[in-house]
């Protein structure tokens, strides 16, 4: 076999390493975090408990959970120089650029930045977990010329995230839908951003560098950026609050047929691993349905159904997690560009669990390439 024949573009189908963090099984359409089905975790556990499960391999005891909750609640405020760095960025720059910059500055601030012991790595992961929501909230509010809302220690992670962003306590239904989205977004084996984090870690670089790189990979619309792109599609079709579900569905269907006729890729559909539907979609769709009911916005369901149905009929390609997540965040009131930074806040858990795992059994990640440039030649 020649070198060229061995090439698998995009590493499709290539098994690169072991992982004990999560199992994505396209045959059974399931996703397990450390052995637990993600649907069970989304139904019964807080995001804080899921984070500890991903990092430690086991669900926390009550005492472990309380210790972490108290650490998380007391470490939420942004450092002054993180705020200052964000303020130097244009208000209309992409919020993913803000998130990437903020994590980089947090790394420079951290006293254990260069300490890669398991204890220091875990401490840094928890620190990022606690602080990143304030980056999203700060940026969302600065984009709207609103004053900063300080974190509140009497609220849990999801309640406080929404409080800092919108300056009011969210209804329990909204908090729960948000929590579910964080649990579902937390981890997904060797996706592009996690793999990026592992590649960076494999050079023995530091945790914040790995997370900063992962954010860059997540930004693209073929990966995390798709949740934002889904909402751009909804806006392009046109969201008309007064419209019936059926009318909205018909317009969405026509839009999709036209897009596919033009051979467009429609973000929020398809997946590298799942070919028969994303294991997380039914749970996220149920959360979206609750938000649609809560906000009384059945026309959004029409748009959702119309696109899904037309894509299914034309190409049999199913929605991925970004498809129901985008409209859910829209209904909650986030600007469209803030959706992928929310994904960062969730995926910090998975990324940092993988960074720990990579470090514990490291090998430099350095594949080969088959050269197809000019034959050897010489300067005359
Ligand atoms: C949380 C996440 O990151 S989930 C993923 C989020 N990304 C998106 O939603 C982006 C849109 N989807 C896609 O681009 C793709 O489905 C990917 C990148 C996610 C996976 O792609 P791959 O496994 O590389 O498959 P690939 O892109 O080759 O698609 C296979 C075929 O399905 C088509 N296809 C796949 N997804 C889509 C889509 N969203 N819209 C239209 N056609 C699609 C491709 O055009 C291709 O058709 P062809 O064989 O006629 O050329
Ligand atoms: O696994 C992937 O390739 C993308 C994905 O769904 C995720 O990262 O959640």
Coordinates of C-alpha atoms and ligand atoms in Angstrom, one line a residue:
X1 CA 0.0 0.0 0.0
X2 CA 1.4 3.4 -0.9
X3 CA 1.5 6.3 1.5
X4 CA -1.3 8.1 -0.4
X5 CA -3.7 5.2 -0.2
X6 CA -3.4 5.2 3.6
X7 CA -4.5 8.8 3.9
X8 CA -7.9 9.3 5.6
X9 CA -8.9 12.9 5.0
X10 CA -10.0 14.5 8.2
X11 CA -8.9 11.4 10.1
X12 CA -12.3 10.0 9.4
X13 CA -12.7 6.6 10.9
X14 CA -9.2 6.7 12.5
X15 CA -8.9 5.6 16.1
X16 CA -6.2 7.8 17.6
X17 CA -6.1 6.8 21.3
X18 CA -8.0 5.4 24.2
X19 CA -10.3 7.5 26.3
X20 CA -12.2 6.7 29.5
X21 CA -14.0 10.1 29.6
X22 CA -16.9 9.4 27.3
X23 CA -18.1 6.8 24.8
X24 CA -19.9 7.9 21.6
X25 CA -21.7 4.9 20.1
X26 CA -23.3 5.6 16.8
X27 CA -24.6 2.0 16.5
X28 CA -26.7 2.3 19.7
X29 CA -27.1 6.0 19.3
X30 CA -25.8 6.5 22.8
X31 CA -23.4 8.7 24.7
X32 CA -21.9 7.8 28.0
X33 CA -20.0 10.1 30.4
X34 CA -17.7 7.8 32.4
X35 CA -20.3 5.0 31.8
X36 CA -23.4 7.0 32.6
X37 CA -26.0 7.7 29.9
X38 CA -26.0 11.4 29.2
X39 CA -29.9 11.4 29.2
X40 CA -29.9 10.1 32.8
X41 CA -27.4 12.8 33.9
X42 CA -29.4 15.5 32.1
X43 CA -32.5 14.4 33.9
X44 CA -31.1 14.0 37.4
X45 CA -27.8 15.8 37.9
X46 CA -26.6 19.4 38.3
X47 CA -23.9 20.6 35.8
X48 CA -21.6 21.0 38.8
X49 CA -22.0 17.2 39.6
X50 CA -21.4 16.3 35.9
X51 CA -18.2 18.4 35.8
X52 CA -16.8 16.5 38.8
X53 CA -17.8 13.2 37.2
X54 CA -15.9 14.1 34.0
X55 CA -12.8 15.2 35.9
X56 CA -12.7 12.6 38.7
X57 CA -14.3 9.6 36.9
X58 CA -16.9 9.2 39.6
X59 CA -19.9 11.1 40.8
X60 CA -19.1 13.2 43.9
X61 CA -20.0 12.4 47.4
X62 CA -22.2 15.1 49.1
X63 CA -19.1 16.5 50.9
X64 CA -17.1 16.6 47.6
X65 CA -19.9 18.4 45.9
X66 CA -20.4 20.9 48.6
X67 CA -16.7 21.7 48.6
X68 CA -16.7 22.3 44.9
X69 CA -19.9 24.3 45.0
X70 CA -18.4 26.6 47.6
X71 CA -15.2 27.0 45.5
X72 CA -17.2 27.7 42.4
X73 CA -19.4 30.2 44.0
X74 CA -16.6 32.1 45.5
X75 CA -14.4 32.2 42.4
X76 CA -16.9 33.6 39.9
X77 CA -15.9 37.3 39.6
X78 CA -13.6 38.3 36.8
X79 CA -10.1 39.6 37.5
X80 CA -9.6 43.3 36.7
X81 CA -7.1 42.6 34.0
X82 CA -9.4 40.2 32.3
X83 CA -12.1 42.9 32.2
X84 CA -9.4 45.4 31.0
X85 CA -8.3 43.0 28.2
X86 CA -11.9 42.5 27.1
X87 CA -12.5 46.3 27.1
X88 CA -9.6 46.7 24.7
X89 CA -11.4 44.6 22.1
X90 CA -13.9 46.2 19.8
X91 CA -17.5 45.8 21.0
X92 CA -18.6 44.2 17.8
X93 CA -15.8 41.6 17.6
X94 CA -16.9 38.0 17.7
X95 CA -17.6 36.9 21.2
X96 CA -15.5 33.8 20.6
X97 CA -12.5 36.1 20.1
X98 CA -13.4 37.6 23.5
X99 CA -13.6 34.1 25.1
X100 CA -10.3 33.1 23.6
X101 CA -8.6 36.2 24.8
X102 CA -10.1 36.0 28.2
X103 CA -8.9 32.4 28.7
X104 CA -5.4 33.4 27.5
X105 CA -5.3 36.2 30.1
X106 CA -6.6 34.0 32.8
X107 CA -3.7 31.6 32.1
X108 CA -1.2 34.4 32.4
X109 CA -2.8 35.4 35.7
X110 CA -2.8 31.9 37.2
X111 CA -0.1 31.3 39.8
X112 CA 0.1 27.7 38.8
X113 CA 0.0 28.3 35.0
X114 CA 3.2 26.3 34.5
X115 CA 2.5 23.6 37.0
X116 CA 1.1 20.5 35.2
X117 CA 0.7 18.2 38.3
X118 CA -2.7 16.6 38.4
X119 CA -3.6 18.7 41.4
X120 CA -2.7 22.0 39.7
X121 CA -4.4 21.0 36.5
X122 CA -7.7 20.2 38.4
X123 CA -7.5 23.4 40.3
X124 CA -7.0 25.4 37.0
X125 CA -9.9 23.5 35.4
X126 CA -12.2 24.3 38.3
X127 CA -11.1 27.9 38.2
X128 CA -11.9 28.2 34.4
X129 CA -15.3 26.5 35.1
X130 CA -16.1 29.1 37.8
X131 CA -15.0 32.2 35.9
X132 CA -15.9 31.6 32.3
X133 CA -19.7 32.4 32.7
X134 CA -18.7 35.9 33.8
X135 CA -16.8 36.4 30.5
X136 CA -19.9 35.5 28.5
X137 CA -22.2 37.6 30.7
X138 CA -19.8 40.6 30.7
X139 CA -19.5 40.5 26.9
X140 CA -23.2 40.1 26.3
X141 CA -23.9 43.1 28.5
X142 CA -21.1 45.3 27.0
X143 CA -22.5 44.6 23.5
X144 CA -25.8 46.0 24.7
X145 CA -24.2 48.9 26.6
X146 CA -25.5 47.5 29.9
X147 CA -23.9 47.7 33.3
X148 CA -22.0 44.7 34.7
X149 CA -24.1 42.5 37.0
X150 CA -22.0 40.9 39.8
X151 CA -22.3 37.2 40.5
X152 CA -24.4 36.0 43.4
X153 CA -23.2 33.3 45.7
X154 CA -26.8 32.2 46.7
X155 CA -27.5 31.0 43.1
X156 CA -26.3 27.8 41.5
X157 CA -24.2 27.8 38.4
X158 CA -27.0 28.0 35.8
X159 CA -29.1 30.4 37.8
X160 CA -26.1 32.7 38.3
X161 CA -25.1 32.5 34.6
X162 CA -28.5 33.8 33.6
X163 CA -28.6 36.3 36.4
X164 CA -25.2 37.8 35.4
X165 CA -26.3 37.9 31.8
X166 CA -29.8 39.4 32.1
X167 CA -29.7 41.1 35.5
X168 CA -32.8 39.2 36.7
X169 CA -33.5 35.9 38.2
X170 CA -34.6 33.4 35.5
X171 CA -37.7 31.2 35.9
X172 CA -37.0 27.7 37.1
X173 CA -38.1 26.3 33.7
X174 CA -35.5 28.4 31.9
X175 CA -32.8 27.6 34.4
X176 CA -33.5 23.9 33.9
X177 CA -33.4 24.1 30.1
X178 CA -30.1 25.9 30.4
X179 CA -28.7 23.3 32.8
X180 CA -29.7 20.5 30.4
X181 CA -27.9 22.2 27.5
X182 CA -24.7 22.5 29.6
X183 CA -24.8 18.8 30.5
X184 CA -25.3 17.8 26.9
X185 CA -22.6 20.1 25.6
X186 CA -20.1 19.1 28.2
X187 CA -18.2 16.3 26.5
X188 CA -18.0 14.4 23.2
X189 CA -14.8 12.3 22.9
X190 CA -12.3 13.2 20.2
X191 CA -14.2 16.0 18.5
X192 CA -12.1 18.7 16.7
X193 CA -11.8 21.1 19.7
X194 CA -11.0 18.3 22.2
X195 CA -8.5 16.8 19.8
X196 CA -6.9 20.3 19.4
X197 CA -6.6 20.5 23.2
X198 CA -5.0 17.1 23.3
X199 CA -2.5 18.0 20.5
X200 CA -1.5 21.1 22.4
X201 CA -1.2 19.2 25.6
X202 CA 0.9 16.5 23.9
X203 CA 3.7 19.0 23.4
X204 CA 3.8 19.5 27.2
X205 CA 2.3 22.9 26.8
X206 CA 0.1 24.3 29.6
X207 CA -3.7 23.9 30.2
X208 CA -4.7 27.4 29.3
X209 CA -2.9 27.2 26.0
X210 CA -4.7 24.0 25.2
X211 CA -8.1 25.5 26.1
X212 CA -7.3 28.7 24.1
X213 CA -6.5 26.5 21.1
X214 CA -9.6 24.4 21.6
X215 CA -11.8 27.6 21.6
X216 CA -10.3 28.5 18.2
X217 CA -11.3 25.0 16.9
X218 CA -14.8 25.3 18.4
X219 CA -15.5 28.6 16.7
X220 CA -15.8 27.2 13.2
X221 CA -19.3 26.5 11.8
X222 CA -18.5 22.9 11.1
X223 CA -18.1 22.5 14.9
X224 CA -19.5 24.6 17.7
X225 CA -20.1 27.6 15.5
X226 CA -23.0 25.7 14.1
X227 CA -25.4 26.7 17.0
X228 CA -24.9 30.3 16.0
X229 CA -25.2 29.5 12.3
X230 CA -28.6 27.7 12.9
X231 CA -30.0 31.0 14.3
X232 CA -28.7 32.9 11.2
X233 CA -30.7 30.4 9.1
X234 CA -33.8 31.1 11.2
X235 CA -33.3 34.8 10.8
X236 CA -32.7 34.4 7.0
X237 CA -36.0 32.6 6.7
X238 CA -37.6 35.2 8.9
X239 CA -39.0 34.8 12.4
X240 CA -42.6 36.0 12.4
X241 CA -44.1 35.8 15.9
X242 CA -47.7 36.2 14.6
X243 CA -47.3 33.4 12.2
X244 CA -48.9 29.9 12.7
X245 CA -46.8 26.9 13.2
X246 CA -47.9 25.5 9.8
X247 CA -47.2 28.7 7.9
X248 CA -43.7 28.9 9.4
X249 CA -43.0 25.2 8.6
X250 CA -44.0 25.7 5.0
X251 CA -41.7 28.7 4.6
X252 CA -38.8 26.8 6.3
X253 CA -39.4 23.8 4.0
X254 CA -39.3 25.9 0.9
X255 CA -36.1 27.7 2.2
X256 CA -34.4 24.3 2.8
X257 CA -35.4 22.9 -0.6
X258 CA -33.9 25.9 -2.3
X259 CA -30.7 25.8 -0.2
X260 CA -30.2 22.1 -1.0
X261 CA -30.9 22.7 -4.7
X262 CA -28.1 25.2 -4.5
X263 CA -25.9 22.5 -2.9
X264 CA -25.5 24.5 0.3
X265 CA -24.4 23.0 3.5
X266 CA -27.0 23.8 6.2
X267 CA -25.4 24.1 9.6
X268 CA -27.0 22.1 12.5
X269 CA -27.4 19.0 10.4
X270 CA -25.1 16.0 10.0
X271 CA -22.3 14.6 12.1
X272 CA -19.0 12.9 11.6
X273 CA -19.8 10.1 13.9
X274 CA -23.5 9.8 14.2
X275 CA -25.0 8.9 10.8
X276 CA -28.5 8.1 12.2
X277 CA -29.1 11.0 14.5
X278 CA -27.3 12.7 17.4
X279 CA -27.9 10.9 20.7
X280 CA -28.3 14.3 22.5
X281 CA -30.9 15.8 20.2
X282 CA -34.1 14.2 21.7
X283 CA -33.2 15.6 25.2
X284 CA -32.3 19.0 23.9
X285 CA -35.4 19.1 21.7
X286 CA -37.5 18.4 24.7
X287 CA -35.8 21.3 26.5
X288 CA -36.5 23.5 23.4
X289 CA -40.2 22.4 23.4
X290 CA -40.5 23.5 27.0
X291 CA -39.0 26.9 26.1
X292 CA -41.3 27.2 23.1
X293 CA -44.3 26.5 25.4
X294 CA -42.9 28.8 28.2
X295 CA -42.4 31.8 25.8
X296 CA -45.5 30.9 23.7
X297 CA -43.6 30.8 20.4
X298 CA -45.1 28.0 18.3
X299 CA -43.9 29.6 15.1
X300 CA -40.3 28.7 16.1
X301 CA -41.4 25.1 16.3
X302 CA -42.8 25.5 12.7
X303 CA -39.4 26.7 11.5
X304 CA -37.7 23.9 13.3
X305 CA -40.0 21.2 12.0
X306 CA -40.0 22.6 8.4
X307 CA -36.2 22.6 8.1
X308 CA -35.8 19.1 9.7
X309 CA -38.5 17.6 7.6
X310 CA -37.2 19.0 4.3
X311 CA -33.6 17.9 5.1
X312 CA -34.9 14.4 6.0
X313 CA -36.9 14.0 2.8
X314 CA -34.1 15.3 0.5
X315 CA -31.0 13.8 2.1
X316 CA -32.0 11.8 5.2
X317 CA -29.5 13.9 7.2
X318 CA -30.5 14.3 10.9
X319 CA -30.1 17.4 13.2
X320 CA -27.1 17.5 15.5
X321 CA -27.1 19.0 19.1
X322 CA -26.5 22.5 17.7
X323 CA -29.9 22.5 15.9
X324 CA -32.2 22.5 19.0
X325 CA -29.6 24.4 21.2
X326 CA -29.5 27.5 18.9
X327 CA -33.2 28.4 19.1
X328 CA -33.3 27.5 22.8
X329 CA -30.6 30.1 23.6
X330 CA -32.4 32.6 21.3
X331 CA -35.7 32.2 23.2
X332 CA -33.8 32.7 26.5
X333 CA -32.6 36.1 25.2
X334 CA -29.0 35.6 24.3
X335 CA -27.6 37.4 21.2
X336 CA -26.9 34.9 18.4
X337 CA -23.2 35.4 18.6
X338 CA -23.1 34.4 22.2
X339 CA -24.3 30.9 21.6
X340 CA -20.9 29.3 20.9
X341 CA -19.3 31.0 23.9
X342 CA -22.0 29.3 26.0
X343 CA -20.8 26.0 24.5
X344 CA -17.2 26.9 25.7
X345 CA -18.5 27.3 29.2
X346 CA -19.9 23.7 29.0
X347 CA -17.0 22.1 27.1
X348 CA -14.4 23.5 29.5
X349 CA -15.2 20.4 31.5
X350 CA -14.7 17.9 28.7
X351 CA -11.6 19.6 27.4
X352 CA -9.9 19.7 30.8
X353 CA -10.8 16.1 31.5
X354 CA -9.1 15.2 28.2
X355 CA -6.1 17.4 29.0
X356 CA -5.6 15.4 32.3
X357 CA -6.0 12.1 30.4
X358 CA -3.6 13.1 27.7
X359 CA -1.0 14.2 30.2
X360 CA -1.3 11.0 32.2
X361 CA -0.4 8.8 29.3
X362 CA 1.3 11.3 26.9
X363 CA 2.7 10.7 23.4
X364 CA 3.5 13.6 21.2
X365 CA 0.8 13.8 18.5
X366 CA 2.6 14.1 15.2
X367 CA 1.1 12.3 12.2
X368 CA 2.8 11.8 8.9
X369 CA 1.9 13.4 5.6
X370 CA 2.4 12.2 2.0
X371 CA 4.4 14.8 0.1
X372 CA 2.8 15.8 -3.3
X373 CA 4.9 19.0 -4.1
X374 CA 7.5 19.4 -6.7
X375 CA 10.3 16.7 -7.1
X376 CA 13.6 17.7 -5.6
X377 CA 15.1 20.6 -7.6
X378 CA 18.1 22.8 -7.1
X379 CA 19.0 26.5 -7.4
X380 CA 21.2 26.8 -10.5
Ligands
LIG1 C1 -21.5 20.1 18.3 C2 -21.0 19.8 16.9 O1 -19.9 20.2 16.6 S1 -22.0 18.9 15.9 C3 -21.5 19.4 14.2 C4 -21.9 20.8 13.9 N1 -21.6 21.1 12.5 C5 -22.6 21.4 11.6 O2 -23.8 21.4 11.9 C6 -22.1 21.7 10.2 C7 -22.9 21.1 9.1 N2 -22.6 19.7 9.0 C8 -21.5 19.3 8.3 O3 -20.8 20.1 7.6 C9 -21.2 17.9 8.3 O4 -22.3 17.1 8.5 C10 -20.1 17.6 9.3 C11 -18.8 18.4 9.1 C12 -20.6 17.9 10.7 C13 -19.7 16.1 9.3 O5 -19.3 15.9 8.0 P1 -18.5 14.6 7.4 O6 -18.6 13.4 8.2 O7 -17.1 15.1 7.0 O8 -19.4 14.4 6.2 P2 -19.4 15.3 4.9 O9 -19.3 16.7 5.1 O10 -18.4 14.7 3.9 O11 -20.9 14.9 4.4 C14 -21.3 13.7 3.7 C15 -22.3 14.1 2.7 O12 -23.5 14.6 3.4 C16 -23.7 16.0 3.0 N3 -23.9 16.8 4.2 C17 -23.5 16.5 5.4 N4 -23.9 17.5 6.3 C18 -24.7 18.3 5.5 C19 -25.4 19.5 5.8 N5 -25.4 20.0 7.1 N6 -26.0 20.1 4.8 C20 -26.0 19.6 3.6 N7 -25.4 18.5 3.2 C21 -24.7 17.9 4.2 C22 -22.4 16.4 2.4 O13 -22.5 17.5 1.4 C23 -21.9 15.1 1.7 O14 -22.6 15.0 0.5 P3 -21.9 14.4 -0.8 O15 -21.5 13.0 -0.4 O16 -23.0 14.4 -1.8 O17 -20.8 15.3 -1.1
LIG2 O1 -18.2 15.0 18.1 C1 -18.1 15.9 17.2 O2 -17.4 15.7 16.2 C2 -18.8 17.1 17.4 C3 -19.7 17.2 18.5 O3 -20.9 16.7 18.4 C4 -19.3 17.7 19.8 O4 -18.2 18.1 19.9 O5 -20.2 17.8 20.7

